[in-house]
Amino acid sequence: MEETTSTILAALSSLPPSHLTNLTNTILSSTRRHHRRLTFLLSSPSLFSLTLHHLHTLSLQQKTLLISRHLLSFLHLLTQSNNPTSPLPPPVSTSMRERDTDAVLLLLLFCETHKYNPEALTAPFSHWRLNLNKIFSNTLLTLSYSSAPPLGACFGSVLIPFIETVSRCWRLVGVLGCEEGKEVKEVAASAATVVSLPAVEVSVGGRECVICKEEMQVGRDVCELPCQHLFHWMCILPWLGKKNTCPCCRFRLPSDDVFGEIQRLWEVLVKISAKHI
Ligand SMILES: [Zn+2]
Ligand SMILES: [Zn+2]
């Protein structure tokens, strides 16, 4: 099994049943939404050619960015369900313009078709839409989850295709953007995160702020990061304006950088799954 797939599976298996059901339902509704959109896109000659045209105008880098944002929304779903009470706000906005969503959905369908039905794309260009439409309708028939599937069936019909899509996005992005282990450039913590950081009162003396090396006075309001390390506000705010990591333990806070976020959420998933392998 591919490493990506096994990491996701391990993270999923760590979920309590109620979280898994919630996650499955969320994935199911987003999958249905995407399938409805693709069905519409493939049945409309004008929308199909508009989307195709939009795809043509995008550079490889822009396409990667689109798929990355798509992947980011999946990773966000996965990590959020592992930690539903996370005090951190969601990462960079994963909401995309409809035109961009269409482009991603079509791009992923092209990749899948290229892999399993390459002959559909060697046909003349004018046949693409009908060919894709036929393939996609067949896929939907095999999935056939018109009514809510019983819990046992969820795993096969909802989660497996989801994991496959995440892995596919990961491969497409990984080639260019953010291979695992690759050093991420320094980025600022996202403004939404910084605003949401809690102030806590120092209750015991003798604790030092590692940035200025001065003691934090008892009774004073200081900033607490999610890793529970404390800092003077005056010290940590400028720091987070440049870096999204804790000065003590390098805990990574959300940023507005798409590739940085993918890597951060992936590391979260890897940590979760490592506990359960
Ligand atoms: Zn300080
Ligand atoms: Zn820390």
PDB file of C-alpha atoms and ligand atoms in Angstrom:
ATOM      1  CA  MET A   1       0.000   0.000   0.000  1.00  0.00           C
ATOM      2  CA  GLU A   2       1.178   3.481  -0.762  1.00  0.00           C
ATOM      3  CA  GLU A   3       2.528   5.496   2.156  1.00  0.00           C
ATOM      4  CA  THR A   4      -0.006   8.297   1.683  1.00  0.00           C
ATOM      5  CA  THR A   5      -2.894   5.847   1.789  1.00  0.00           C
ATOM      6  CA  SER A   6      -1.644   4.031   4.864  1.00  0.00           C
ATOM      7  CA  THR A   7      -1.095   7.290   6.744  1.00  0.00           C
ATOM      8  CA  ILE A   8      -4.650   8.408   6.000  1.00  0.00           C
ATOM      9  CA  LEU A   9      -6.075   4.998   6.904  1.00  0.00           C
ATOM     10  CA  ALA A  10      -4.198   4.973  10.201  1.00  0.00           C
ATOM     11  CA  ALA A  11      -5.422   8.482  11.020  1.00  0.00           C
ATOM     12  CA  LEU A  12      -8.989   7.437  10.201  1.00  0.00           C
ATOM     13  CA  SER A  13      -8.744   4.322  12.348  1.00  0.00           C
ATOM     14  CA  SER A  14      -7.806   6.514  15.300  1.00  0.00           C
ATOM     15  CA  LEU A  15     -11.173   8.264  15.162  1.00  0.00           C
ATOM     16  CA  PRO A  16     -13.895   7.439  17.660  1.00  0.00           C
ATOM     17  CA  PRO A  17     -16.951   5.956  15.839  1.00  0.00           C
ATOM     18  CA  SER A  18     -19.053   9.113  16.190  1.00  0.00           C
ATOM     19  CA  HIS A  19     -16.324  11.275  14.624  1.00  0.00           C
ATOM     20  CA  LEU A  20     -15.890   8.757  11.826  1.00  0.00           C
ATOM     21  CA  THR A  21     -19.620   8.893  11.104  1.00  0.00           C
ATOM     22  CA  ASN A  22     -19.552  12.700  11.055  1.00  0.00           C
ATOM     23  CA  LEU A  23     -16.527  12.725   8.795  1.00  0.00           C
ATOM     24  CA  THR A  24     -18.108  10.162   6.468  1.00  0.00           C
ATOM     25  CA  ASN A  25     -21.254  12.266   6.218  1.00  0.00           C
ATOM     26  CA  THR A  26     -19.280  15.424   5.499  1.00  0.00           C
ATOM     27  CA  ILE A  27     -17.237  13.646   2.851  1.00  0.00           C
ATOM     28  CA  LEU A  28     -20.385  12.112   1.390  1.00  0.00           C
ATOM     29  CA  SER A  29     -22.083  15.480   0.991  1.00  0.00           C
ATOM     30  CA  SER A  30     -19.016  17.120  -0.505  1.00  0.00           C
ATOM     31  CA  THR A  31     -18.512  14.164  -2.883  1.00  0.00           C
ATOM     32  CA  ARG A  32     -22.142  14.384  -3.957  1.00  0.00           C
ATOM     33  CA  ARG A  33     -21.830  18.106  -4.517  1.00  0.00           C
ATOM     34  CA  HIS A  34     -18.744  17.576  -6.684  1.00  0.00           C
ATOM     35  CA  HIS A  35     -20.402  14.754  -8.616  1.00  0.00           C
ATOM     36  CA  ARG A  36     -23.497  16.844  -9.273  1.00  0.00           C
ATOM     37  CA  ARG A  37     -21.287  19.651 -10.516  1.00  0.00           C
ATOM     38  CA  LEU A  38     -19.284  17.329 -12.793  1.00  0.00           C
ATOM     39  CA  THR A  39     -22.472  15.803 -14.185  1.00  0.00           C
ATOM     40  CA  PHE A  40     -23.713  19.286 -14.990  1.00  0.00           C
ATOM     41  CA  LEU A  41     -20.367  20.295 -16.464  1.00  0.00           C
ATOM     42  CA  LEU A  42     -20.214  17.226 -18.706  1.00  0.00           C
ATOM     43  CA  SER A  43     -23.778  17.626 -19.893  1.00  0.00           C
ATOM     44  CA  SER A  44     -23.337  21.251 -20.908  1.00  0.00           C
ATOM     45  CA  PRO A  45     -21.257  21.731 -24.081  1.00  0.00           C
ATOM     46  CA  SER A  46     -20.758  25.439 -23.401  1.00  0.00           C
ATOM     47  CA  LEU A  47     -19.720  25.055 -19.755  1.00  0.00           C
ATOM     48  CA  PHE A  48     -17.412  22.194 -20.722  1.00  0.00           C
ATOM     49  CA  SER A  49     -15.595  24.245 -23.341  1.00  0.00           C
ATOM     50  CA  LEU A  50     -15.448  27.294 -21.053  1.00  0.00           C
ATOM     51  CA  THR A  51     -13.840  25.203 -18.302  1.00  0.00           C
ATOM     52  CA  LEU A  52     -11.482  23.589 -20.763  1.00  0.00           C
ATOM     53  CA  HIS A  53     -10.523  27.027 -22.022  1.00  0.00           C
ATOM     54  CA  HIS A  54      -9.935  28.203 -18.433  1.00  0.00           C
ATOM     55  CA  LEU A  55      -7.687  25.167 -17.845  1.00  0.00           C
ATOM     56  CA  HIS A  56      -5.708  25.994 -20.999  1.00  0.00           C
ATOM     57  CA  THR A  57      -5.033  29.525 -19.821  1.00  0.00           C
ATOM     58  CA  LEU A  58      -3.588  28.334 -16.493  1.00  0.00           C
ATOM     59  CA  SER A  59       0.128  27.742 -16.146  1.00  0.00           C
ATOM     60  CA  LEU A  60       1.341  24.480 -14.653  1.00  0.00           C
ATOM     61  CA  GLN A  61       2.073  26.383 -11.453  1.00  0.00           C
ATOM     62  CA  GLN A  62      -1.458  27.784 -11.293  1.00  0.00           C
ATOM     63  CA  LYS A  63      -2.913  24.323 -11.875  1.00  0.00           C
ATOM     64  CA  THR A  64      -0.757  22.981  -9.062  1.00  0.00           C
ATOM     65  CA  LEU A  65      -1.975  25.750  -6.803  1.00  0.00           C
ATOM     66  CA  LEU A  66      -5.603  24.911  -7.592  1.00  0.00           C
ATOM     67  CA  ILE A  67      -5.125  21.224  -6.851  1.00  0.00           C
ATOM     68  CA  SER A  68      -3.212  22.188  -3.722  1.00  0.00           C
ATOM     69  CA  ARG A  69      -6.136  24.194  -2.410  1.00  0.00           C
ATOM     70  CA  HIS A  70      -8.437  21.302  -3.179  1.00  0.00           C
ATOM     71  CA  LEU A  71      -6.069  18.969  -1.315  1.00  0.00           C
ATOM     72  CA  LEU A  72      -5.844  21.433   1.548  1.00  0.00           C
ATOM     73  CA  SER A  73      -9.607  21.359   2.051  1.00  0.00           C
ATOM     74  CA  PHE A  74      -9.435  17.538   2.268  1.00  0.00           C
ATOM     75  CA  LEU A  75      -6.536  17.607   4.734  1.00  0.00           C
ATOM     76  CA  HIS A  76      -8.387  20.152   6.775  1.00  0.00           C
ATOM     77  CA  LEU A  77     -11.380  17.821   6.967  1.00  0.00           C
ATOM     78  CA  LEU A  78      -9.183  14.927   8.051  1.00  0.00           C
ATOM     79  CA  THR A  79      -7.192  16.753  10.712  1.00  0.00           C
ATOM     80  CA  GLN A  80     -10.194  18.655  11.996  1.00  0.00           C
ATOM     81  CA  SER A  81     -12.140  15.463  12.654  1.00  0.00           C
ATOM     82  CA  ASN A  82      -9.214  14.186  14.686  1.00  0.00           C
ATOM     83  CA  ASN A  83      -9.282  17.273  16.802  1.00  0.00           C
ATOM     84  CA  PRO A  84     -12.769  18.780  16.633  1.00  0.00           C
ATOM     85  CA  THR A  85     -12.166  21.008  19.620  1.00  0.00           C
ATOM     86  CA  SER A  86      -9.025  22.539  18.148  1.00  0.00           C
ATOM     87  CA  PRO A  87      -8.831  26.157  19.290  1.00  0.00           C
ATOM     88  CA  LEU A  88      -7.217  27.177  16.017  1.00  0.00           C
ATOM     89  CA  PRO A  89      -9.306  28.724  13.270  1.00  0.00           C
ATOM     90  CA  PRO A  90      -9.442  26.934   9.914  1.00  0.00           C
ATOM     91  CA  PRO A  91      -6.383  27.476   7.692  1.00  0.00           C
ATOM     92  CA  VAL A  92      -6.354  29.661   4.603  1.00  0.00           C
ATOM     93  CA  SER A  93      -9.661  29.993   2.971  1.00  0.00           C
ATOM     94  CA  THR A  94     -10.293  26.878   0.947  1.00  0.00           C
ATOM     95  CA  SER A  95     -13.329  28.365  -0.692  1.00  0.00           C
ATOM     96  CA  MET A  96     -12.761  28.583  -4.400  1.00  0.00           C
ATOM     97  CA  ARG A  97     -14.455  30.428  -7.169  1.00  0.00           C
ATOM     98  CA  GLU A  98     -16.868  28.191  -9.063  1.00  0.00           C
ATOM     99  CA  ARG A  99     -14.757  28.454 -12.187  1.00  0.00           C
ATOM    100  CA  ASP A 100     -11.713  27.181 -10.291  1.00  0.00           C
ATOM    101  CA  THR A 101     -13.631  24.336  -8.682  1.00  0.00           C
ATOM    102  CA  ASP A 102     -14.852  23.307 -12.135  1.00  0.00           C
ATOM    103  CA  ALA A 103     -11.288  23.408 -13.410  1.00  0.00           C
ATOM    104  CA  VAL A 104     -10.013  21.205 -10.563  1.00  0.00           C
ATOM    105  CA  LEU A 105     -12.823  18.693 -10.911  1.00  0.00           C
ATOM    106  CA  LEU A 106     -12.242  18.409 -14.644  1.00  0.00           C
ATOM    107  CA  LEU A 107      -8.483  18.216 -14.192  1.00  0.00           C
ATOM    108  CA  LEU A 108      -8.824  15.339 -11.732  1.00  0.00           C
ATOM    109  CA  LEU A 109     -11.264  13.581 -14.051  1.00  0.00           C
ATOM    110  CA  PHE A 110      -8.711  13.929 -16.863  1.00  0.00           C
ATOM    111  CA  CYS A 111      -6.028  12.368 -14.645  1.00  0.00           C
ATOM    112  CA  GLU A 112      -8.267   9.472 -13.718  1.00  0.00           C
ATOM    113  CA  THR A 113      -9.361   8.932 -17.301  1.00  0.00           C
ATOM    114  CA  HIS A 114      -5.788   9.125 -18.494  1.00  0.00           C
ATOM    115  CA  LYS A 115      -4.944   6.331 -16.083  1.00  0.00           C
ATOM    116  CA  TYR A 116      -7.896   3.966 -16.538  1.00  0.00           C
ATOM    117  CA  ASN A 117      -9.395   4.823 -19.943  1.00  0.00           C
ATOM    118  CA  PRO A 118      -6.615   6.505 -21.933  1.00  0.00           C
ATOM    119  CA  GLU A 119      -8.365   5.708 -25.232  1.00  0.00           C
ATOM    120  CA  ALA A 120     -11.127   8.180 -24.325  1.00  0.00           C
ATOM    121  CA  LEU A 121      -8.619  11.026 -24.618  1.00  0.00           C
ATOM    122  CA  THR A 122      -6.881   9.823 -27.762  1.00  0.00           C
ATOM    123  CA  ALA A 123     -10.188  10.243 -29.594  1.00  0.00           C
ATOM    124  CA  PRO A 124     -10.666  13.515 -31.487  1.00  0.00           C
ATOM    125  CA  PHE A 125     -11.048  16.500 -29.226  1.00  0.00           C
ATOM    126  CA  SER A 126     -14.704  16.979 -30.162  1.00  0.00           C
ATOM    127  CA  HIS A 127     -15.545  13.574 -28.639  1.00  0.00           C
ATOM    128  CA  TRP A 128     -13.971  14.238 -25.263  1.00  0.00           C
ATOM    129  CA  ARG A 129     -17.032  15.553 -23.516  1.00  0.00           C
ATOM    130  CA  LEU A 130     -19.248  12.646 -24.552  1.00  0.00           C
ATOM    131  CA  ASN A 131     -16.537  10.105 -23.784  1.00  0.00           C
ATOM    132  CA  LEU A 132     -15.909  11.583 -20.358  1.00  0.00           C
ATOM    133  CA  ASN A 133     -19.623  11.819 -19.732  1.00  0.00           C
ATOM    134  CA  LYS A 134     -20.041   8.104 -20.476  1.00  0.00           C
ATOM    135  CA  ILE A 135     -17.116   7.117 -18.235  1.00  0.00           C
ATOM    136  CA  PHE A 136     -18.269   9.356 -15.440  1.00  0.00           C
ATOM    137  CA  SER A 137     -21.873   8.092 -15.560  1.00  0.00           C
ATOM    138  CA  ASN A 138     -20.568   4.527 -15.336  1.00  0.00           C
ATOM    139  CA  THR A 139     -18.465   5.475 -12.302  1.00  0.00           C
ATOM    140  CA  LEU A 140     -21.519   6.985 -10.644  1.00  0.00           C
ATOM    141  CA  LEU A 141     -23.527   3.838 -11.364  1.00  0.00           C
ATOM    142  CA  THR A 142     -20.895   1.664  -9.689  1.00  0.00           C
ATOM    143  CA  LEU A 143     -20.824   3.973  -6.692  1.00  0.00           C
ATOM    144  CA  SER A 144     -24.648   4.237  -6.585  1.00  0.00           C
ATOM    145  CA  TYR A 145     -25.101   5.803  -3.204  1.00  0.00           C
ATOM    146  CA  SER A 146     -28.348   7.487  -4.087  1.00  0.00           C
ATOM    147  CA  SER A 147     -29.622   6.838  -0.578  1.00  0.00           C
ATOM    148  CA  ALA A 148     -27.500   7.029   2.558  1.00  0.00           C
ATOM    149  CA  PRO A 149     -25.432   3.850   2.651  1.00  0.00           C
ATOM    150  CA  PRO A 150     -25.506   1.675   5.745  1.00  0.00           C
ATOM    151  CA  LEU A 151     -22.622   2.380   8.090  1.00  0.00           C
ATOM    152  CA  GLY A 152     -20.649  -0.696   7.052  1.00  0.00           C
ATOM    153  CA  ALA A 153     -20.848   0.251   3.393  1.00  0.00           C
ATOM    154  CA  CYS A 154     -19.564   3.772   4.059  1.00  0.00           C
ATOM    155  CA  PHE A 155     -16.007   2.753   4.193  1.00  0.00           C
ATOM    156  CA  GLY A 156     -16.002   1.226   0.745  1.00  0.00           C
ATOM    157  CA  SER A 157     -18.271   3.600  -1.095  1.00  0.00           C
ATOM    158  CA  VAL A 158     -17.350   6.905   0.509  1.00  0.00           C
ATOM    159  CA  LEU A 159     -13.992   6.766   2.262  1.00  0.00           C
ATOM    160  CA  ILE A 160     -12.026   4.694  -0.245  1.00  0.00           C
ATOM    161  CA  PRO A 161     -12.774   7.006  -3.209  1.00  0.00           C
ATOM    162  CA  PHE A 162     -12.037   9.947  -0.895  1.00  0.00           C
ATOM    163  CA  ILE A 163      -8.650   8.510   0.100  1.00  0.00           C
ATOM    164  CA  GLU A 164      -7.889   7.814  -3.566  1.00  0.00           C
ATOM    165  CA  THR A 165      -8.669  11.414  -4.477  1.00  0.00           C
ATOM    166  CA  VAL A 166      -6.528  12.760  -1.647  1.00  0.00           C
ATOM    167  CA  SER A 167      -3.650  10.503  -2.709  1.00  0.00           C
ATOM    168  CA  ARG A 168      -4.023  11.558  -6.319  1.00  0.00           C
ATOM    169  CA  CYS A 169      -3.940  15.248  -5.382  1.00  0.00           C
ATOM    170  CA  TRP A 170      -0.975  14.537  -3.147  1.00  0.00           C
ATOM    171  CA  ARG A 171       0.960  12.957  -6.002  1.00  0.00           C
ATOM    172  CA  LEU A 172       0.122  15.795  -8.383  1.00  0.00           C
ATOM    173  CA  VAL A 173       1.130  18.431  -5.855  1.00  0.00           C
ATOM    174  CA  GLY A 174       4.063  16.532  -4.386  1.00  0.00           C
ATOM    175  CA  VAL A 175       5.856  16.468  -7.704  1.00  0.00           C
ATOM    176  CA  LEU A 176       6.145  20.255  -7.770  1.00  0.00           C
ATOM    177  CA  GLY A 177       5.152  21.911  -4.585  1.00  0.00           C
ATOM    178  CA  CYS A 178       5.836  20.347  -1.265  1.00  0.00           C
ATOM    179  CA  GLU A 179       7.549  17.009  -1.199  1.00  0.00           C
ATOM    180  CA  GLU A 180       7.646  15.469   2.211  1.00  0.00           C
ATOM    181  CA  GLY A 181      10.714  16.419   4.173  1.00  0.00           C
ATOM    182  CA  LYS A 182      11.424  19.385   1.963  1.00  0.00           C
ATOM    183  CA  GLU A 183      12.201  22.466   4.035  1.00  0.00           C
ATOM    184  CA  VAL A 184       9.304  24.900   4.060  1.00  0.00           C
ATOM    185  CA  LYS A 185      10.166  28.534   3.601  1.00  0.00           C
ATOM    186  CA  GLU A 186       9.537  30.751   6.596  1.00  0.00           C
ATOM    187  CA  VAL A 187       6.051  32.222   6.586  1.00  0.00           C
ATOM    188  CA  ALA A 188       4.066  34.381   8.979  1.00  0.00           C
ATOM    189  CA  ALA A 189       1.348  32.838  11.097  1.00  0.00           C
ATOM    190  CA  SER A 190      -2.067  33.635   9.675  1.00  0.00           C
ATOM    191  CA  ALA A 191      -3.689  36.766  11.050  1.00  0.00           C
ATOM    192  CA  ALA A 192      -6.810  34.801  12.044  1.00  0.00           C
ATOM    193  CA  THR A 193      -4.647  32.527  14.171  1.00  0.00           C
ATOM    194  CA  VAL A 194      -2.766  35.336  15.877  1.00  0.00           C
ATOM    195  CA  VAL A 195      -6.000  37.143  16.740  1.00  0.00           C
ATOM    196  CA  SER A 196      -7.434  33.974  18.271  1.00  0.00           C
ATOM    197  CA  LEU A 197      -4.477  33.264  20.592  1.00  0.00           C
ATOM    198  CA  PRO A 198      -5.571  33.306  24.220  1.00  0.00           C
ATOM    199  CA  ALA A 199      -4.171  35.585  26.927  1.00  0.00           C
ATOM    200  CA  VAL A 200      -3.426  33.803  30.186  1.00  0.00           C
ATOM    201  CA  GLU A 201      -2.370  35.142  33.542  1.00  0.00           C
ATOM    202  CA  VAL A 202       1.044  34.028  34.782  1.00  0.00           C
ATOM    203  CA  SER A 203       0.365  32.049  37.952  1.00  0.00           C
ATOM    204  CA  VAL A 204       3.819  30.861  38.999  1.00  0.00           C
ATOM    205  CA  GLY A 205       7.011  32.863  39.225  1.00  0.00           C
ATOM    206  CA  GLY A 206      10.397  32.030  37.747  1.00  0.00           C
ATOM    207  CA  ARG A 207       9.217  31.329  34.191  1.00  0.00           C
ATOM    208  CA  GLU A 208      11.245  32.920  31.477  1.00  0.00           C
ATOM    209  CA  CYS A 209      10.078  34.226  28.104  1.00  0.00           C
ATOM    210  CA  VAL A 210      12.573  32.538  25.786  1.00  0.00           C
ATOM    211  CA  ILE A 211      12.484  35.416  23.319  1.00  0.00           C
ATOM    212  CA  CYS A 212      13.651  38.221  25.619  1.00  0.00           C
ATOM    213  CA  LYS A 213      15.098  35.957  28.350  1.00  0.00           C
ATOM    214  CA  GLU A 214      13.267  37.953  31.012  1.00  0.00           C
ATOM    215  CA  GLU A 215      11.060  36.526  33.712  1.00  0.00           C
ATOM    216  CA  MET A 216       7.301  36.663  33.196  1.00  0.00           C
ATOM    217  CA  GLN A 217       5.873  38.417  36.240  1.00  0.00           C
ATOM    218  CA  VAL A 218       3.117  36.734  38.215  1.00  0.00           C
ATOM    219  CA  GLY A 219      -0.297  38.234  37.483  1.00  0.00           C
ATOM    220  CA  ARG A 220       0.698  39.539  34.081  1.00  0.00           C
ATOM    221  CA  ASP A 221      -1.258  38.627  30.916  1.00  0.00           C
ATOM    222  CA  VAL A 222       0.886  36.696  28.486  1.00  0.00           C
ATOM    223  CA  CYS A 223       0.260  34.861  25.236  1.00  0.00           C
ATOM    224  CA  GLU A 224      -0.272  31.104  25.217  1.00  0.00           C
ATOM    225  CA  LEU A 225       0.407  29.155  22.041  1.00  0.00           C
ATOM    226  CA  PRO A 226      -1.529  25.922  21.368  1.00  0.00           C
ATOM    227  CA  CYS A 227       1.574  23.965  22.480  1.00  0.00           C
ATOM    228  CA  GLN A 228       1.078  25.714  25.853  1.00  0.00           C
ATOM    229  CA  HIS A 229       4.309  27.676  25.727  1.00  0.00           C
ATOM    230  CA  LEU A 230       3.984  31.198  27.120  1.00  0.00           C
ATOM    231  CA  PHE A 231       5.515  34.447  25.857  1.00  0.00           C
ATOM    232  CA  HIS A 232       5.197  38.167  26.413  1.00  0.00           C
ATOM    233  CA  TRP A 233       2.757  39.588  23.894  1.00  0.00           C
ATOM    234  CA  MET A 234       5.308  42.228  22.911  1.00  0.00           C
ATOM    235  CA  CYS A 235       7.796  39.458  22.141  1.00  0.00           C
ATOM    236  CA  ILE A 236       5.662  36.863  20.377  1.00  0.00           C
ATOM    237  CA  LEU A 237       3.647  39.157  18.089  1.00  0.00           C
ATOM    238  CA  PRO A 238       6.622  40.370  16.026  1.00  0.00           C
ATOM    239  CA  TRP A 239       7.923  36.784  15.966  1.00  0.00           C
ATOM    240  CA  LEU A 240       4.634  35.427  14.544  1.00  0.00           C
ATOM    241  CA  GLY A 241       4.693  38.195  11.965  1.00  0.00           C
ATOM    242  CA  LYS A 242       7.710  36.428  10.473  1.00  0.00           C
ATOM    243  CA  LYS A 243       7.440  32.781  11.502  1.00  0.00           C
ATOM    244  CA  ASN A 244       4.589  30.393  12.164  1.00  0.00           C
ATOM    245  CA  THR A 245       6.507  28.189  14.586  1.00  0.00           C
ATOM    246  CA  CYS A 246       6.772  28.225  18.393  1.00  0.00           C
ATOM    247  CA  PRO A 247      10.222  29.543  19.462  1.00  0.00           C
ATOM    248  CA  CYS A 248      10.427  26.732  22.064  1.00  0.00           C
ATOM    249  CA  CYS A 249       9.188  23.574  20.368  1.00  0.00           C
ATOM    250  CA  ARG A 250       8.693  24.544  16.723  1.00  0.00           C
ATOM    251  CA  PHE A 251       4.979  23.695  16.915  1.00  0.00           C
ATOM    252  CA  ARG A 252       3.584  24.926  13.636  1.00  0.00           C
ATOM    253  CA  LEU A 253       0.691  27.384  13.609  1.00  0.00           C
ATOM    254  CA  PRO A 254      -1.610  27.869  10.608  1.00  0.00           C
ATOM    255  CA  SER A 255      -0.318  30.191   7.921  1.00  0.00           C
ATOM    256  CA  ASP A 256      -1.832  31.649   4.775  1.00  0.00           C
ATOM    257  CA  ASP A 257       0.656  29.810   2.573  1.00  0.00           C
ATOM    258  CA  VAL A 258      -1.068  26.957   0.718  1.00  0.00           C
ATOM    259  CA  PHE A 259       1.997  24.710   0.385  1.00  0.00           C
ATOM    260  CA  GLY A 260       3.090  25.452   3.950  1.00  0.00           C
ATOM    261  CA  GLU A 261      -0.388  24.550   5.166  1.00  0.00           C
ATOM    262  CA  ILE A 262      -0.445  21.274   3.254  1.00  0.00           C
ATOM    263  CA  GLN A 263       2.846  20.303   4.801  1.00  0.00           C
ATOM    264  CA  ARG A 264       1.713  21.395   8.280  1.00  0.00           C
ATOM    265  CA  LEU A 265      -1.562  19.460   8.126  1.00  0.00           C
ATOM    266  CA  TRP A 266       0.209  16.475   6.626  1.00  0.00           C
ATOM    267  CA  GLU A 267       2.642  16.458   9.558  1.00  0.00           C
ATOM    268  CA  VAL A 268      -0.361  16.560  11.906  1.00  0.00           C
ATOM    269  CA  LEU A 269      -1.840  13.536  10.119  1.00  0.00           C
ATOM    270  CA  VAL A 270       1.459  11.654  10.189  1.00  0.00           C
ATOM    271  CA  LYS A 271       1.724  12.284  13.952  1.00  0.00           C
ATOM    272  CA  ILE A 272      -1.828  11.074  14.551  1.00  0.00           C
ATOM    273  CA  SER A 273      -1.325   7.983  12.429  1.00  0.00           C
ATOM    274  CA  ALA A 274       2.071   7.166  14.005  1.00  0.00           C
ATOM    275  CA  LYS A 275       0.313   6.723  17.334  1.00  0.00           C
ATOM    276  CA  HIS A 276      -1.950   4.089  15.824  1.00  0.00           C
ATOM    277  CA  ILE A 277       0.307   1.982  13.625  1.00  0.00           C
TER     278      ILE A 277
HETATM  279 ZN    ZN B   1       9.595  38.330  26.338  1.00  0.00          ZN
HETATM  280 ZN    ZN B   2       5.824  25.445  21.929  1.00  0.00          ZN
END
